[in-house]
Amino acid sequence: MQAKIHIINAVYANDTVKEEANYKRIMSWWSQKSTMERFLKLGFPPGSVEIPEIASREDCWQIGCAGKTAYNWEGLIPKGLAIRNKLITIKNKYSERDFSNDIIIYFDGDEQITFESVYQMVEKLKNCDFVMACRGNKGGISDSRRIVEDFENFIVSESLCCEMPDLQCGCWSFSGKYLDYLLNELSGQGFAIELDLAISMAMKEIYPNYMHISIKDVSDITTTYDSSKMDLEKLKFLMKKLNLSQKRLLTIFQRHLLKKGQILPEQYVVLFSHTEIIRCIGKDTYIECSEKKKINDCNSKDCKREELEDWHMCKKGTS
């Protein structure tokens, strides 16, 4: 049986006009003779590469949403659910197929991931079962967004005892032999889907092979990411998926500050103190103790240090 490549894209944008432009750009790439020639060189002849499954927020348009030229994210199908639905579409399209030799590829369709990265990923997946792209430059997201993502990646790395430098690049692939498993295991609804994927594969002791790519700097890209809502949802998701207690998350939080020397944005730290997730971390404590970026540099007279394995925790303000 000839192996197939199944491609999924998400064209999420702040308006349907932009989503439509993303869709047309992907289909234009797909229709080019040179595209099929590249896949042929990789060992996949015409007919073995499936037309991309395009995921957009209008896949599940709901009554009550705002106008189609400018609408809010709420009420529309979340990105993670849209991607999972496309995986189900692939499975149902070939209900009797053995996917063991097939490849499933996903990449964001917002122009930041180049088509060249798709060919590189196919080549890399010939020798492994799971590939994630790793951003080789600083393009694509803001500095504050990058620091938050680094922290989320750190939570996963610490919990799984495996260094995972980038889990949210927006470009990944896996062997079709794991399609059924992932359809049963993936539960991330929104932007947690890539964290969900990495954790789910690690539960099978399959860790990503990384492929460094450069993210294209597209000046007119506007994100659908609502930090105040999505960051909280991802934090809740990680705690549930990794079965993290508040105490364990606190330990990871403090270790991140000590090991990485990164100060999380204040608007992100507020999430910790304004929810039931981890009330034992105080916003004021974090800001004060993070000024010098090292927990064990805190000179506050109220700061009591407690030896915890090979690092120190600032105990001021905890309950």
CSV table of C-alpha atoms in Angstrom, one decimal:
chain,number,residue,atom,x,y,z
A,1,MET,CA,0.0,0.0,0.0
A,2,GLN,CA,1.4,3.4,-1.0
A,3,ALA,CA,2.0,5.6,2.0
A,4,LYS,CA,0.1,8.9,2.1
A,5,ILE,CA,0.8,12.4,3.5
A,6,HIS,CA,-2.2,14.0,5.1
A,7,ILE,CA,-1.9,17.8,5.6
A,8,ILE,CA,-3.8,19.9,8.1
A,9,ASN,CA,-3.8,23.7,8.2
A,10,ALA,CA,-5.4,26.3,10.4
A,11,VAL,CA,-6.1,29.7,8.9
A,12,TYR,CA,-7.2,31.4,12.0
A,13,ALA,CA,-7.2,35.2,11.8
A,14,ASN,CA,-9.1,38.2,13.2
A,15,ASP,CA,-11.5,38.3,10.3
A,16,THR,CA,-12.9,36.1,7.6
A,17,VAL,CA,-11.3,38.2,4.8
A,18,LYS,CA,-7.9,37.3,6.2
A,19,GLU,CA,-8.9,33.6,6.7
A,20,GLU,CA,-10.0,33.5,3.1
A,21,ALA,CA,-6.7,35.0,1.9
A,22,ASN,CA,-4.8,32.4,3.9
A,23,TYR,CA,-7.0,29.6,2.4
A,24,LYS,CA,-6.4,30.8,-1.2
A,25,ARG,CA,-2.6,31.1,-0.6
A,26,ILE,CA,-2.4,27.5,0.7
A,27,MET,CA,-4.5,26.2,-2.2
A,28,SER,CA,-2.4,28.1,-4.7
A,29,TRP,CA,0.7,26.4,-3.3
A,30,TRP,CA,-1.1,23.1,-3.5
A,31,SER,CA,-2.1,23.5,-7.2
A,32,GLN,CA,1.4,24.3,-8.4
A,33,LYS,CA,3.2,21.6,-10.4
A,34,SER,CA,6.4,22.3,-8.5
A,35,THR,CA,4.7,21.3,-5.3
A,36,MET,CA,3.9,17.9,-6.5
A,37,GLU,CA,7.4,17.6,-8.0
A,38,ARG,CA,8.9,18.2,-4.6
A,39,PHE,CA,6.7,15.6,-2.9
A,40,LEU,CA,7.6,13.1,-5.7
A,41,LYS,CA,11.3,13.6,-5.0
A,42,LEU,CA,10.5,12.8,-1.4
A,43,GLY,CA,9.0,9.5,-2.5
A,44,PHE,CA,5.4,10.4,-2.6
A,45,PRO,CA,3.9,10.3,-6.2
A,46,PRO,CA,0.8,12.2,-7.3
A,47,GLY,CA,-2.3,10.9,-5.5
A,48,SER,CA,-0.4,10.0,-2.4
A,49,VAL,CA,-0.4,13.5,-0.9
A,50,GLU,CA,-3.9,14.5,0.3
A,51,ILE,CA,-5.3,18.0,-0.3
A,52,PRO,CA,-4.9,20.0,2.9
A,53,GLU,CA,-7.7,19.9,5.5
A,54,ILE,CA,-8.3,23.6,6.2
A,55,ALA,CA,-9.4,24.4,9.8
A,56,SER,CA,-11.0,27.8,10.4
A,57,ARG,CA,-13.2,29.3,13.0
A,58,GLU,CA,-16.2,29.2,10.7
A,59,ASP,CA,-16.1,25.4,10.5
A,60,CYS,CA,-18.7,25.6,13.3
A,61,TRP,CA,-20.4,28.9,13.0
A,62,GLN,CA,-22.8,29.5,15.9
A,63,ILE,CA,-25.9,31.6,16.2
A,64,GLY,CA,-25.3,34.7,18.2
A,65,CYS,CA,-21.8,35.5,17.0
A,66,ALA,CA,-20.9,39.0,15.8
A,67,GLY,CA,-20.8,39.9,12.1
A,68,LYS,CA,-18.6,37.9,9.8
A,69,THR,CA,-16.3,40.8,8.9
A,70,ALA,CA,-15.2,41.4,12.5
A,71,TYR,CA,-16.0,39.0,15.3
A,72,ASN,CA,-14.8,37.8,18.7
A,73,TRP,CA,-13.1,34.4,19.3
A,74,GLU,CA,-15.7,33.4,21.8
A,75,GLY,CA,-18.5,31.2,20.4
A,76,LEU,CA,-16.4,30.0,17.4
A,77,ILE,CA,-14.8,26.7,17.2
A,78,PRO,CA,-11.5,26.7,19.2
A,79,LYS,CA,-8.3,25.9,17.3
A,80,GLY,CA,-7.6,22.7,19.2
A,81,LEU,CA,-11.0,21.3,18.6
A,82,ALA,CA,-10.8,22.3,14.9
A,83,ILE,CA,-7.6,20.4,14.5
A,84,ARG,CA,-8.9,17.3,16.2
A,85,ASN,CA,-12.0,17.4,14.0
A,86,LYS,CA,-9.7,17.4,10.9
A,87,LEU,CA,-7.9,14.3,12.3
A,88,ILE,CA,-11.3,12.7,12.6
A,89,THR,CA,-12.1,13.7,9.0
A,90,ILE,CA,-8.9,12.0,7.8
A,91,LYS,CA,-9.7,8.8,9.8
A,92,ASN,CA,-13.3,8.7,8.6
A,93,LYS,CA,-12.3,9.4,4.9
A,94,TYR,CA,-10.3,6.1,4.9
A,95,SER,CA,-12.1,4.1,7.5
A,96,GLU,CA,-10.6,0.8,6.4
A,97,ARG,CA,-7.1,2.1,5.8
A,98,ASP,CA,-4.0,1.1,7.7
A,99,PHE,CA,-2.3,4.4,8.5
A,100,SER,CA,0.9,2.8,9.9
A,101,ASN,CA,3.1,4.1,7.0
A,102,ASP,CA,1.3,7.4,6.5
A,103,ILE,CA,2.4,10.9,7.7
A,104,ILE,CA,0.1,13.5,9.3
A,105,ILE,CA,1.5,17.0,9.0
A,106,TYR,CA,0.1,20.2,10.6
A,107,PHE,CA,1.3,23.8,10.1
A,108,ASP,CA,-0.2,27.1,10.8
A,109,GLY,CA,-1.5,28.8,7.6
A,110,ASP,CA,-0.8,32.4,8.6
A,111,GLU,CA,2.3,32.7,6.3
A,112,GLN,CA,4.8,32.5,9.2
A,113,ILE,CA,5.5,28.8,8.5
A,114,THR,CA,7.1,28.5,5.0
A,115,PHE,CA,6.1,25.8,2.7
A,116,GLU,CA,9.7,24.7,2.5
A,117,SER,CA,9.4,23.6,6.2
A,118,VAL,CA,6.7,21.1,5.1
A,119,TYR,CA,9.2,19.3,2.8
A,120,GLN,CA,11.9,19.3,5.4
A,121,MET,CA,9.5,17.8,7.9
A,122,VAL,CA,8.6,15.0,5.5
A,123,GLU,CA,12.3,14.2,5.1
A,124,LYS,CA,12.9,14.2,8.8
A,125,LEU,CA,10.0,12.0,9.6
A,126,LYS,CA,11.4,9.2,7.5
A,127,ASN,CA,13.7,8.3,10.4
A,128,CYS,CA,11.4,8.9,13.4
A,129,ASP,CA,7.8,8.9,14.5
A,130,PHE,CA,7.3,12.5,15.8
A,131,VAL,CA,8.7,15.8,14.7
A,132,MET,CA,8.1,19.3,16.1
A,133,ALA,CA,9.5,22.5,14.5
A,134,CYS,CA,11.6,24.7,16.8
A,135,ARG,CA,11.8,28.4,16.1
A,136,GLY,CA,15.4,29.2,15.0
A,137,ASN,CA,14.8,32.9,15.2
A,138,LYS,CA,12.8,35.3,17.3
A,139,GLY,CA,10.1,35.9,14.8
A,140,GLY,CA,6.4,35.2,15.1
A,141,ILE,CA,5.5,36.3,18.6
A,142,SER,CA,6.1,39.2,21.1
A,143,ASP,CA,8.8,39.0,23.8
A,144,SER,CA,6.2,38.7,26.5
A,145,ARG,CA,4.4,35.9,24.7
A,146,ARG,CA,7.7,34.1,24.2
A,147,ILE,CA,8.5,34.2,27.9
A,148,VAL,CA,5.1,32.8,28.8
A,149,GLU,CA,5.5,30.0,26.2
A,150,ASP,CA,9.0,29.3,27.6
A,151,PHE,CA,7.4,28.9,31.0
A,152,GLU,CA,4.7,26.6,29.7
A,153,ASN,CA,7.3,24.5,27.9
A,154,PHE,CA,9.3,24.4,31.1
A,155,ILE,CA,6.3,23.0,33.0
A,156,VAL,CA,6.1,20.1,30.5
A,157,SER,CA,9.9,19.6,30.5
A,158,GLU,CA,10.1,19.5,34.3
A,159,SER,CA,7.1,17.2,34.6
A,160,LEU,CA,8.3,14.7,32.0
A,161,CYS,CA,12.0,15.0,32.9
A,162,CYS,CA,12.8,15.7,29.3
A,163,GLU,CA,14.1,18.9,27.8
A,164,MET,CA,11.5,20.3,25.3
A,165,PRO,CA,12.7,23.7,24.1
A,166,ASP,CA,9.7,24.6,21.9
A,167,LEU,CA,6.3,23.0,21.9
A,168,GLN,CA,4.2,25.7,20.3
A,169,CYS,CA,5.8,26.7,17.0
A,170,GLY,CA,2.7,25.8,15.0
A,171,CYS,CA,4.4,23.1,12.8
A,172,TRP,CA,4.5,19.4,13.7
A,173,SER,CA,4.0,15.9,12.3
A,174,PHE,CA,3.7,12.3,13.4
A,175,SER,CA,3.5,8.8,12.1
A,176,GLY,CA,0.0,7.6,11.1
A,177,LYS,CA,0.5,4.6,13.4
A,178,TYR,CA,-0.4,6.9,16.3
A,179,LEU,CA,-3.6,8.4,14.8
A,180,ASP,CA,-6.0,6.2,16.6
A,181,TYR,CA,-4.2,6.7,19.9
A,182,LEU,CA,-4.1,10.5,19.6
A,183,LEU,CA,-7.8,10.6,18.6
A,184,ASN,CA,-8.6,9.0,22.0
A,185,GLU,CA,-6.0,10.9,24.0
A,186,LEU,CA,-6.1,14.5,22.8
A,187,SER,CA,-8.4,16.7,24.7
A,188,GLY,CA,-7.1,20.3,24.3
A,189,GLN,CA,-9.8,22.6,23.0
A,190,GLY,CA,-7.9,25.7,22.2
A,191,PHE,CA,-4.3,26.8,22.0
A,192,ALA,CA,-3.2,24.0,24.3
A,193,ILE,CA,-3.4,21.5,21.5
A,194,GLU,CA,0.4,21.4,20.8
A,195,LEU,CA,1.2,21.0,24.5
A,196,ASP,CA,-1.4,18.3,24.6
A,197,LEU,CA,0.2,16.5,21.6
A,198,ALA,CA,3.7,16.6,23.1
A,199,ILE,CA,2.5,15.3,26.5
A,200,SER,CA,0.3,12.6,24.9
A,201,MET,CA,3.2,11.3,22.8
A,202,ALA,CA,5.5,11.4,25.8
A,203,MET,CA,3.1,9.2,27.7
A,204,LYS,CA,4.0,6.6,25.0
A,205,GLU,CA,7.6,7.4,25.6
A,206,ILE,CA,7.9,9.0,22.2
A,207,TYR,CA,9.6,12.4,22.3
A,208,PRO,CA,9.8,15.0,19.5
A,209,ASN,CA,12.7,15.2,17.1
A,210,TYR,CA,13.3,18.9,16.6
A,211,MET,CA,13.7,20.6,13.3
A,212,HIS,CA,14.9,24.2,13.5
A,213,ILE,CA,13.1,26.6,11.2
A,214,SER,CA,13.0,30.3,10.7
A,215,ILE,CA,9.7,32.0,11.2
A,216,LYS,CA,8.7,34.4,8.5
A,217,ASP,CA,8.1,37.9,9.8
A,218,VAL,CA,4.8,39.0,8.4
A,219,SER,CA,4.0,42.5,9.6
A,220,ASP,CA,0.3,42.5,9.1
A,221,ILE,CA,-0.5,39.3,11.0
A,222,THR,CA,-2.9,39.9,13.9
A,223,THR,CA,-3.4,37.2,16.4
A,224,THR,CA,-6.6,35.6,17.7
A,225,TYR,CA,-4.8,34.9,20.9
A,226,ASP,CA,-6.5,36.5,24.0
A,227,SER,CA,-3.8,36.3,26.7
A,228,SER,CA,-6.1,37.0,29.6
A,229,LYS,CA,-8.3,34.0,28.7
A,230,MET,CA,-6.1,31.6,26.8
A,231,ASP,CA,-3.1,31.7,29.2
A,232,LEU,CA,-5.4,30.7,32.1
A,233,GLU,CA,-7.0,27.9,30.1
A,234,LYS,CA,-3.6,26.5,29.1
A,235,LEU,CA,-2.4,26.6,32.7
A,236,LYS,CA,-5.5,24.8,33.9
A,237,PHE,CA,-5.1,22.3,31.1
A,238,LEU,CA,-1.4,21.6,32.0
A,239,MET,CA,-2.3,21.0,35.7
A,240,LYS,CA,-5.0,18.5,34.7
A,241,LYS,CA,-3.1,16.7,32.0
A,242,LEU,CA,0.1,16.4,34.0
A,243,ASN,CA,-1.8,15.8,37.3
A,244,LEU,CA,0.1,18.7,39.0
A,245,SER,CA,-0.7,19.7,42.5
A,246,GLN,CA,-0.5,23.3,43.6
A,247,LYS,CA,2.6,22.5,45.5
A,248,ARG,CA,4.3,20.9,42.5
A,249,LEU,CA,3.4,23.8,40.3
A,250,LEU,CA,4.8,26.2,42.9
A,251,THR,CA,8.0,24.3,42.8
A,252,ILE,CA,8.2,24.4,39.0
A,253,PHE,CA,7.3,28.1,39.1
A,254,GLN,CA,10.2,28.9,41.5
A,255,ARG,CA,12.7,26.6,39.7
A,256,HIS,CA,11.9,28.4,36.4
A,257,LEU,CA,12.8,31.7,37.9
A,258,LEU,CA,16.0,30.4,39.3
A,259,LYS,CA,17.1,28.3,36.3
A,260,LYS,CA,16.0,30.4,33.4
A,261,GLY,CA,16.3,33.9,35.0
A,262,GLN,CA,13.2,35.0,33.2
A,263,ILE,CA,10.7,37.3,34.7
A,264,LEU,CA,7.2,36.4,33.7
A,265,PRO,CA,5.0,39.4,32.5
A,266,GLU,CA,3.1,40.9,35.4
A,267,GLN,CA,-0.3,40.4,33.6
A,268,TYR,CA,0.5,36.6,33.5
A,269,VAL,CA,1.5,36.4,37.2
A,270,VAL,CA,-1.8,38.0,38.1
A,271,LEU,CA,-3.5,34.8,36.8
A,272,PHE,CA,-2.0,32.9,39.6
A,273,SER,CA,-3.3,35.1,42.4
A,274,HIS,CA,-6.8,35.7,40.9
A,275,THR,CA,-7.8,32.1,40.5
A,276,GLU,CA,-8.1,29.0,42.7
A,277,ILE,CA,-5.3,27.3,40.7
A,278,ILE,CA,-2.4,28.4,42.9
A,279,ARG,CA,-3.3,30.9,45.6
A,280,CYS,CA,-0.1,30.0,47.4
A,281,ILE,CA,1.8,32.2,45.0
A,282,GLY,CA,1.5,35.9,45.7
A,283,LYS,CA,1.8,38.5,43.0
A,284,ASP,CA,3.7,40.9,45.2
A,285,THR,CA,6.1,38.2,46.4
A,286,TYR,CA,6.9,37.2,42.8
A,287,ILE,CA,7.5,40.8,41.6
A,288,GLU,CA,9.7,41.7,44.6
A,289,CYS,CA,11.8,38.5,44.5
A,290,SER,CA,12.1,38.5,40.7
A,291,GLU,CA,13.7,41.9,40.4
A,292,LYS,CA,17.1,40.4,40.7
A,293,LYS,CA,16.0,37.4,38.6
A,294,LYS,CA,17.3,34.9,41.2
A,295,ILE,CA,15.3,33.7,44.1
A,296,ASN,CA,18.3,33.2,46.3
A,297,ASP,CA,19.3,36.8,45.7
A,298,CYS,CA,16.1,38.1,47.5
A,299,ASN,CA,17.2,40.2,50.4
A,300,SER,CA,13.7,40.9,51.8
A,301,LYS,CA,13.8,40.7,55.6
A,302,ASP,CA,10.6,38.6,55.4
A,303,CYS,CA,12.0,36.1,53.0
A,304,LYS,CA,12.8,32.7,54.5
A,305,ARG,CA,14.8,30.4,52.4
A,306,GLU,CA,14.2,26.7,52.5
A,307,GLU,CA,16.5,24.2,50.9
A,308,LEU,CA,14.6,22.1,48.4
A,309,GLU,CA,16.7,19.6,46.5
A,310,ASP,CA,19.3,21.8,44.7
A,311,TRP,CA,17.6,25.2,44.7
A,312,HIS,CA,16.0,27.6,47.1
A,313,MET,CA,12.4,28.7,47.3
A,314,CYS,CA,11.3,32.1,48.5
A,315,LYS,CA,8.6,31.5,51.2
A,316,LYS,CA,7.5,35.1,51.7
A,317,GLY,CA,3.8,35.6,51.1
A,318,THR,CA,2.9,31.9,50.8
A,319,SER,CA,0.0,30.3,52.6
